């Protein structure tokens, strides 16, 4: 399995509902980041949570990190059709040799139906 | 996509030809990255650079080459040795250290026939 695996692979909800996506990873991390990608576009950074943080909020986004379980979740509240996109988690490993690189997961495809 | 540009957006090549994808950033970032994305998949790191005139292989460097002669530019060459070059290629940049977000370009979709 890869470092950074999202669950579920695909999620379809109605507008106004909450969407929860999960990410698991294998090695110790410095931080975990969530990105969004609209179809055929580049990724956009959403939020970064450091290894010593447990929860972070940004607007309708809430991210949690459980380093003991090596997992993170991204909650989008009151979803809108415009939230339809793929969401990726990315981890910065603690290894000194990893430099500035991040390791991305496979992504969750979120569809919000109007 | 602000601050980092990739060109062209779509690129078509015949098998056996080398092709170079452009990536430029005006964010004054030291680190730059090239990723490959296949349909419905995540991002796989091809090469990254943390300083001018230096770069490191990522997870799938075979069949690709890069250069970093200027801080602003990190072109990627897809050589004829790359077995399955058709993919979506994303360039990104960031400050050094890995505790900062990466900024992505709009991507180049390469089709090789």
PDB file of C-alpha atoms in Angstrom:
ATOM      1  CA  UNK A   1       0.000   0.000   0.000  1.00  0.00           C
ATOM      2  CA  UNK A   2       1.097   3.540  -0.633  1.00  0.00           C
ATOM      3  CA  UNK A   3       1.802   6.236   1.912  1.00  0.00           C
ATOM      4  CA  UNK A   4      -1.405   8.253   1.929  1.00  0.00           C
ATOM      5  CA  UNK A   5      -4.475   6.285   0.996  1.00  0.00           C
ATOM      6  CA  UNK A   6      -7.852   7.962   0.803  1.00  0.00           C
ATOM      7  CA  UNK A   7     -11.132   6.353   1.679  1.00  0.00           C
ATOM      8  CA  UNK A   8     -13.633   6.190   0.098  1.00  0.00           C
ATOM      9  CA  UNK A   9     -12.420   6.254  -3.498  1.00  0.00           C
ATOM     10  CA  UNK A  10     -15.680   7.909  -4.540  1.00  0.00           C
ATOM     11  CA  UNK A  11     -18.413   9.688  -2.606  1.00  0.00           C
ATOM     12  CA  UNK A  12     -21.737  11.003  -3.901  1.00  0.00           C
ATOM     13  CA  UNK A  13     -23.932  13.219  -1.705  1.00  0.00           C
ATOM     14  CA  UNK A  14     -26.723  15.764  -1.954  1.00  0.00           C
ATOM     15  CA  UNK A  15     -26.141  19.476  -1.677  1.00  0.00           C
ATOM     16  CA  UNK A  16     -26.288  20.594   1.945  1.00  0.00           C
ATOM     17  CA  UNK A  17     -25.011  17.303   3.347  1.00  0.00           C
ATOM     18  CA  UNK A  18     -21.625  16.878   4.978  1.00  0.00           C
ATOM     19  CA  UNK A  19     -18.829  14.987   3.237  1.00  0.00           C
ATOM     20  CA  UNK A  20     -16.149  13.091   5.129  1.00  0.00           C
ATOM     21  CA  UNK A  21     -13.013  11.735   3.520  1.00  0.00           C
ATOM     22  CA  UNK A  22     -10.313   9.744   5.274  1.00  0.00           C
ATOM     23  CA  UNK A  23      -6.612   9.340   4.692  1.00  0.00           C
ATOM     24  CA  UNK A  24      -4.279   6.748   6.167  1.00  0.00           C
ATOM     25  CA  UNK A  25      -0.519   6.705   6.013  1.00  0.00           C
ATOM     26  CA  UNK A  26       2.284   4.410   7.085  1.00  0.00           C
ATOM     27  CA  UNK A  27       5.369   6.296   8.265  1.00  0.00           C
ATOM     28  CA  UNK A  28       5.903   9.107  10.750  1.00  0.00           C
ATOM     29  CA  UNK A  29       5.046  12.467   9.317  1.00  0.00           C
ATOM     30  CA  UNK A  30       5.950  16.088   9.850  1.00  0.00           C
ATOM     31  CA  UNK A  31       2.653  17.339   8.446  1.00  0.00           C
ATOM     32  CA  UNK A  32      -0.327  16.295   6.376  1.00  0.00           C
ATOM     33  CA  UNK A  33      -1.922  18.440   3.710  1.00  0.00           C
ATOM     34  CA  UNK A  34      -5.190  18.279   1.797  1.00  0.00           C
ATOM     35  CA  UNK A  35      -5.534  19.398  -1.793  1.00  0.00           C
ATOM     36  CA  UNK A  36      -8.439  19.734  -4.187  1.00  0.00           C
ATOM     37  CA  UNK A  37      -8.399  19.128  -7.933  1.00  0.00           C
ATOM     38  CA  UNK A  38     -11.122  20.085 -10.341  1.00  0.00           C
ATOM     39  CA  UNK A  39     -11.287  17.879 -13.414  1.00  0.00           C
ATOM     40  CA  UNK A  40      -8.394  18.512 -15.778  1.00  0.00           C
ATOM     41  CA  UNK A  41      -6.865  21.217 -13.603  1.00  0.00           C
ATOM     42  CA  UNK A  42      -3.957  21.648 -11.231  1.00  0.00           C
ATOM     43  CA  UNK A  43      -4.239  20.991  -7.507  1.00  0.00           C
ATOM     44  CA  UNK A  44      -5.154  23.685  -5.030  1.00  0.00           C
ATOM     45  CA  UNK A  45      -3.972  23.586  -1.435  1.00  0.00           C
ATOM     46  CA  UNK A  46      -6.774  23.505   1.145  1.00  0.00           C
ATOM     47  CA  UNK A  47      -5.258  23.053   4.570  1.00  0.00           C
ATOM     48  CA  UNK A  48      -2.101  21.861   6.356  1.00  0.00           C
ATOM     49  CA  UNK A  49      -2.074  20.187   9.753  1.00  0.00           C
ATOM     50  CA  UNK A  50       1.159  19.609  11.636  1.00  0.00           C
ATOM     51  CA  UNK A  51       1.952  16.406  13.487  1.00  0.00           C
ATOM     52  CA  UNK A  52       1.524  18.102  16.868  1.00  0.00           C
ATOM     53  CA  UNK A  53      -1.950  19.375  15.968  1.00  0.00           C
ATOM     54  CA  UNK A  54      -5.140  17.368  16.346  1.00  0.00           C
ATOM     55  CA  UNK A  55      -7.722  19.505  14.604  1.00  0.00           C
ATOM     56  CA  UNK A  56      -7.828  22.483  12.295  1.00  0.00           C
ATOM     57  CA  UNK A  57     -10.621  24.509  10.740  1.00  0.00           C
ATOM     58  CA  UNK A  58     -10.816  26.679   7.658  1.00  0.00           C
ATOM     59  CA  UNK A  59     -14.239  27.957   6.662  1.00  0.00           C
ATOM     60  CA  UNK A  60     -16.415  24.901   5.934  1.00  0.00           C
ATOM     61  CA  UNK A  61     -13.422  22.569   6.205  1.00  0.00           C
ATOM     62  CA  UNK A  62     -12.447  20.654   9.309  1.00  0.00           C
ATOM     63  CA  UNK A  63      -9.380  18.432   9.379  1.00  0.00           C
ATOM     64  CA  UNK A  64      -8.426  16.029  12.134  1.00  0.00           C
ATOM     65  CA  UNK A  65      -5.186  14.144  12.606  1.00  0.00           C
ATOM     66  CA  UNK A  66      -4.652  11.060  14.747  1.00  0.00           C
ATOM     67  CA  UNK A  67      -0.950  10.218  14.696  1.00  0.00           C
ATOM     68  CA  UNK A  68      -1.456   7.131  16.872  1.00  0.00           C
ATOM     69  CA  UNK A  69      -3.713   5.665  14.179  1.00  0.00           C
ATOM     70  CA  UNK A  70      -1.769   7.303  11.338  1.00  0.00           C
ATOM     71  CA  UNK A  71      -4.950   8.723   9.895  1.00  0.00           C
ATOM     72  CA  UNK A  72      -6.599  12.013   9.017  1.00  0.00           C
ATOM     73  CA  UNK A  73     -10.072  13.045   8.005  1.00  0.00           C
ATOM     74  CA  UNK A  74     -11.367  15.960   5.971  1.00  0.00           C
ATOM     75  CA  UNK A  75     -14.918  17.113   6.673  1.00  0.00           C
ATOM     76  CA  UNK A  76     -16.679  19.501   4.318  1.00  0.00           C
ATOM     77  CA  UNK A  77     -19.835  20.859   5.914  1.00  0.00           C
ATOM     78  CA  UNK A  78     -22.944  22.071   4.090  1.00  0.00           C
ATOM     79  CA  UNK A  79     -21.612  20.893   0.754  1.00  0.00           C
ATOM     80  CA  UNK A  80     -22.312  22.722  -2.488  1.00  0.00           C
ATOM     81  CA  UNK A  81     -22.337  21.536  -6.089  1.00  0.00           C
ATOM     82  CA  UNK A  82     -19.159  23.591  -6.576  1.00  0.00           C
ATOM     83  CA  UNK A  83     -17.374  21.296  -4.085  1.00  0.00           C
ATOM     84  CA  UNK A  84     -17.477  18.540  -6.700  1.00  0.00           C
ATOM     85  CA  UNK A  85     -13.812  17.635  -7.243  1.00  0.00           C
ATOM     86  CA  UNK A  86     -11.123  15.129  -6.321  1.00  0.00           C
ATOM     87  CA  UNK A  87      -9.541  15.526  -2.906  1.00  0.00           C
ATOM     88  CA  UNK A  88      -6.028  14.332  -2.134  1.00  0.00           C
ATOM     89  CA  UNK A  89      -4.085  14.021   1.061  1.00  0.00           C
ATOM     90  CA  UNK A  90      -0.321  14.487   0.967  1.00  0.00           C
ATOM     91  CA  UNK A  91       2.191  13.712   3.674  1.00  0.00           C
ATOM     92  CA  UNK A  92       5.600  15.146   4.494  1.00  0.00           C
ATOM     93  CA  UNK A  93       7.581  12.299   5.968  1.00  0.00           C
ATOM     94  CA  UNK A  94       9.966  12.813   8.868  1.00  0.00           C
ATOM     95  CA  UNK A  95      12.870  11.230   6.998  1.00  0.00           C
ATOM     96  CA  UNK A  96      15.728  13.706   6.649  1.00  0.00           C
ATOM     97  CA  UNK A  97      16.401  12.479   3.120  1.00  0.00           C
ATOM     98  CA  UNK A  98      12.883  13.268   1.942  1.00  0.00           C
ATOM     99  CA  UNK A  99      13.732  16.953   1.555  1.00  0.00           C
ATOM    100  CA  UNK A 100      10.771  19.076   0.577  1.00  0.00           C
ATOM    101  CA  UNK A 101       8.883  16.320  -1.203  1.00  0.00           C
ATOM    102  CA  UNK A 102       5.332  15.270  -0.404  1.00  0.00           C
ATOM    103  CA  UNK A 103       3.746  11.882  -0.999  1.00  0.00           C
ATOM    104  CA  UNK A 104       0.241  12.027  -2.435  1.00  0.00           C
ATOM    105  CA  UNK A 105      -2.566   9.520  -2.027  1.00  0.00           C
ATOM    106  CA  UNK A 106      -4.880   8.209  -4.722  1.00  0.00           C
ATOM    107  CA  UNK A 107      -7.655  10.672  -3.984  1.00  0.00           C
ATOM    108  CA  UNK A 108     -11.383  10.678  -3.249  1.00  0.00           C
ATOM    109  CA  UNK A 109     -13.733  11.753  -6.022  1.00  0.00           C
ATOM    110  CA  UNK A 110     -16.532  13.783  -4.433  1.00  0.00           C
ATOM    111  CA  UNK A 111     -19.727  14.462  -6.342  1.00  0.00           C
ATOM    112  CA  UNK A 112     -22.243  16.856  -4.829  1.00  0.00           C
ATOM    113  CA  UNK A 113     -25.632  16.618  -6.521  1.00  0.00           C
ATOM    114  CA  UNK A 114     -27.780  19.781  -6.704  1.00  0.00           C
TER     115      UNK A 114
ATOM    116  CA  UNK B   1      -2.795  28.258 -10.579  1.00  0.00           C
ATOM    117  CA  UNK B   2      -1.441  31.738  -9.934  1.00  0.00           C
ATOM    118  CA  UNK B   3       2.290  32.246 -10.211  1.00  0.00           C
ATOM    119  CA  UNK B   4       3.188  29.009 -11.956  1.00  0.00           C
ATOM    120  CA  UNK B   5       2.639  28.372 -15.621  1.00  0.00           C
ATOM    121  CA  UNK B   6       2.902  25.323 -17.807  1.00  0.00           C
ATOM    122  CA  UNK B   7       2.863  25.211 -21.546  1.00  0.00           C
ATOM    123  CA  UNK B   8       1.387  23.980 -23.702  1.00  0.00           C
ATOM    124  CA  UNK B   9      -1.899  22.795 -22.209  1.00  0.00           C
ATOM    125  CA  UNK B  10      -2.226  19.988 -24.772  1.00  0.00           C
ATOM    126  CA  UNK B  11       0.643  18.308 -26.577  1.00  0.00           C
ATOM    127  CA  UNK B  12       0.580  15.606 -29.212  1.00  0.00           C
ATOM    128  CA  UNK B  13       3.634  13.648 -30.295  1.00  0.00           C
ATOM    129  CA  UNK B  14       4.492  10.624 -32.333  1.00  0.00           C
ATOM    130  CA  UNK B  15       6.038   7.641 -30.635  1.00  0.00           C
ATOM    131  CA  UNK B  16       9.828   7.772 -30.627  1.00  0.00           C
ATOM    132  CA  UNK B  17      10.062  11.551 -30.329  1.00  0.00           C
ATOM    133  CA  UNK B  18      11.394  13.389 -27.316  1.00  0.00           C
ATOM    134  CA  UNK B  19       9.218  16.208 -26.031  1.00  0.00           C
ATOM    135  CA  UNK B  20       9.910  18.978 -23.527  1.00  0.00           C
ATOM    136  CA  UNK B  21       7.270  20.381 -21.192  1.00  0.00           C
ATOM    137  CA  UNK B  22       7.747  23.873 -19.863  1.00  0.00           C
ATOM    138  CA  UNK B  23       7.267  25.015 -16.252  1.00  0.00           C
ATOM    139  CA  UNK B  24       7.911  28.563 -15.043  1.00  0.00           C
ATOM    140  CA  UNK B  25       7.217  30.164 -11.660  1.00  0.00           C
ATOM    141  CA  UNK B  26       7.478  33.732 -10.408  1.00  0.00           C
ATOM    142  CA  UNK B  27       6.915  32.913  -6.740  1.00  0.00           C
ATOM    143  CA  UNK B  28      10.630  32.958  -5.864  1.00  0.00           C
ATOM    144  CA  UNK B  29      10.351  29.354  -4.698  1.00  0.00           C
ATOM    145  CA  UNK B  30      13.502  27.279  -4.360  1.00  0.00           C
ATOM    146  CA  UNK B  31      11.794  23.906  -4.734  1.00  0.00           C
ATOM    147  CA  UNK B  32      10.109  22.667  -7.903  1.00  0.00           C
ATOM    148  CA  UNK B  33       8.500  19.340  -8.728  1.00  0.00           C
ATOM    149  CA  UNK B  34       7.192  17.302 -11.632  1.00  0.00           C
ATOM    150  CA  UNK B  35       4.349  14.841 -11.172  1.00  0.00           C
ATOM    151  CA  UNK B  36       2.611  12.436 -13.476  1.00  0.00           C
ATOM    152  CA  UNK B  37      -1.107  11.706 -13.115  1.00  0.00           C
ATOM    153  CA  UNK B  38      -2.895   8.900 -14.940  1.00  0.00           C
ATOM    154  CA  UNK B  39      -6.713   8.828 -15.269  1.00  0.00           C
ATOM    155  CA  UNK B  40      -8.432   8.331 -11.925  1.00  0.00           C
ATOM    156  CA  UNK B  41      -5.112   8.067 -10.116  1.00  0.00           C
ATOM    157  CA  UNK B  42      -3.081  10.070  -7.666  1.00  0.00           C
ATOM    158  CA  UNK B  43       0.125  11.983  -8.326  1.00  0.00           C
ATOM    159  CA  UNK B  44       3.463  10.238  -8.746  1.00  0.00           C
ATOM    160  CA  UNK B  45       6.668  12.205  -8.350  1.00  0.00           C
ATOM    161  CA  UNK B  46       9.010  12.161 -11.346  1.00  0.00           C
ATOM    162  CA  UNK B  47      11.771  14.593 -10.358  1.00  0.00           C
ATOM    163  CA  UNK B  48      12.222  17.433  -7.932  1.00  0.00           C
ATOM    164  CA  UNK B  49      14.757  20.185  -7.441  1.00  0.00           C
ATOM    165  CA  UNK B  50      15.561  22.155  -4.308  1.00  0.00           C
ATOM    166  CA  UNK B  51      18.234  24.418  -5.719  1.00  0.00           C
ATOM    167  CA  UNK B  52      19.500  25.610  -9.088  1.00  0.00           C
ATOM    168  CA  UNK B  53      21.710  23.092 -10.909  1.00  0.00           C
ATOM    169  CA  UNK B  54      20.620  20.246  -8.639  1.00  0.00           C
ATOM    170  CA  UNK B  55      17.724  17.791  -8.811  1.00  0.00           C
ATOM    171  CA  UNK B  56      16.728  14.403  -7.433  1.00  0.00           C
ATOM    172  CA  UNK B  57      14.872  11.457  -8.900  1.00  0.00           C
ATOM    173  CA  UNK B  58      11.401  10.797  -7.645  1.00  0.00           C
ATOM    174  CA  UNK B  59       9.532   7.504  -7.747  1.00  0.00           C
ATOM    175  CA  UNK B  60       9.171   7.164 -11.527  1.00  0.00           C
ATOM    176  CA  UNK B  61      12.171   8.956 -13.097  1.00  0.00           C
ATOM    177  CA  UNK B  62      12.959   6.359 -15.763  1.00  0.00           C
ATOM    178  CA  UNK B  63      12.443   7.755 -19.259  1.00  0.00           C
ATOM    179  CA  UNK B  64      12.404  11.377 -18.087  1.00  0.00           C
ATOM    180  CA  UNK B  65      15.058  14.067 -17.720  1.00  0.00           C
ATOM    181  CA  UNK B  66      15.067  17.560 -16.208  1.00  0.00           C
ATOM    182  CA  UNK B  67      17.296  20.598 -15.872  1.00  0.00           C
ATOM    183  CA  UNK B  68      17.314  23.509 -13.427  1.00  0.00           C
ATOM    184  CA  UNK B  69      19.496  26.219 -14.918  1.00  0.00           C
ATOM    185  CA  UNK B  70      17.375  29.039 -13.517  1.00  0.00           C
ATOM    186  CA  UNK B  71      15.422  29.310 -10.291  1.00  0.00           C
ATOM    187  CA  UNK B  72      12.266  30.167 -12.209  1.00  0.00           C
ATOM    188  CA  UNK B  73      12.338  27.317 -14.694  1.00  0.00           C
ATOM    189  CA  UNK B  74      12.225  23.521 -14.436  1.00  0.00           C
ATOM    190  CA  UNK B  75      11.596  21.922 -17.854  1.00  0.00           C
ATOM    191  CA  UNK B  76      10.796  18.221 -18.152  1.00  0.00           C
ATOM    192  CA  UNK B  77      11.811  16.138 -21.160  1.00  0.00           C
ATOM    193  CA  UNK B  78       9.850  12.992 -21.866  1.00  0.00           C
ATOM    194  CA  UNK B  79      12.216  10.796 -23.809  1.00  0.00           C
ATOM    195  CA  UNK B  80      11.504   7.997 -26.247  1.00  0.00           C
ATOM    196  CA  UNK B  81      12.639   5.602 -23.509  1.00  0.00           C
ATOM    197  CA  UNK B  82       9.463   6.289 -21.504  1.00  0.00           C
ATOM    198  CA  UNK B  83       7.221   3.316 -22.248  1.00  0.00           C
ATOM    199  CA  UNK B  84       3.830   4.896 -21.572  1.00  0.00           C
ATOM    200  CA  UNK B  85       4.240   8.658 -21.868  1.00  0.00           C
ATOM    201  CA  UNK B  86       0.583   9.535 -22.419  1.00  0.00           C
ATOM    202  CA  UNK B  87      -0.527  11.204 -19.177  1.00  0.00           C
ATOM    203  CA  UNK B  88      -1.339  14.474 -17.426  1.00  0.00           C
ATOM    204  CA  UNK B  89       1.828  16.203 -16.206  1.00  0.00           C
ATOM    205  CA  UNK B  90       1.745  18.632 -13.300  1.00  0.00           C
ATOM    206  CA  UNK B  91       4.467  21.002 -12.192  1.00  0.00           C
ATOM    207  CA  UNK B  92       4.552  22.493  -8.707  1.00  0.00           C
ATOM    208  CA  UNK B  93       6.739  24.735  -6.604  1.00  0.00           C
ATOM    209  CA  UNK B  94       7.146  25.516  -2.931  1.00  0.00           C
ATOM    210  CA  UNK B  95       9.375  27.068  -0.341  1.00  0.00           C
ATOM    211  CA  UNK B  96      11.990  24.664   1.013  1.00  0.00           C
ATOM    212  CA  UNK B  97      11.470  22.351   3.927  1.00  0.00           C
ATOM    213  CA  UNK B  98       8.235  20.510   3.255  1.00  0.00           C
ATOM    214  CA  UNK B  99       6.281  22.445   5.847  1.00  0.00           C
ATOM    215  CA  UNK B 100       4.792  24.657   3.187  1.00  0.00           C
ATOM    216  CA  UNK B 101       2.088  24.122   0.624  1.00  0.00           C
ATOM    217  CA  UNK B 102       2.882  23.338  -2.966  1.00  0.00           C
ATOM    218  CA  UNK B 103       1.552  25.570  -5.720  1.00  0.00           C
ATOM    219  CA  UNK B 104       0.527  23.780  -8.871  1.00  0.00           C
ATOM    220  CA  UNK B 105       0.443  24.785 -12.499  1.00  0.00           C
ATOM    221  CA  UNK B 106      -2.553  24.039 -14.724  1.00  0.00           C
ATOM    222  CA  UNK B 107      -0.957  20.907 -16.174  1.00  0.00           C
ATOM    223  CA  UNK B 108       0.009  19.645 -19.618  1.00  0.00           C
ATOM    224  CA  UNK B 109      -1.888  16.758 -21.167  1.00  0.00           C
ATOM    225  CA  UNK B 110       0.532  14.777 -23.341  1.00  0.00           C
ATOM    226  CA  UNK B 111      -0.746  12.306 -25.883  1.00  0.00           C
ATOM    227  CA  UNK B 112       1.718  10.073 -27.711  1.00  0.00           C
ATOM    228  CA  UNK B 113       0.490   7.966 -30.613  1.00  0.00           C
TER     229      UNK B 113
END
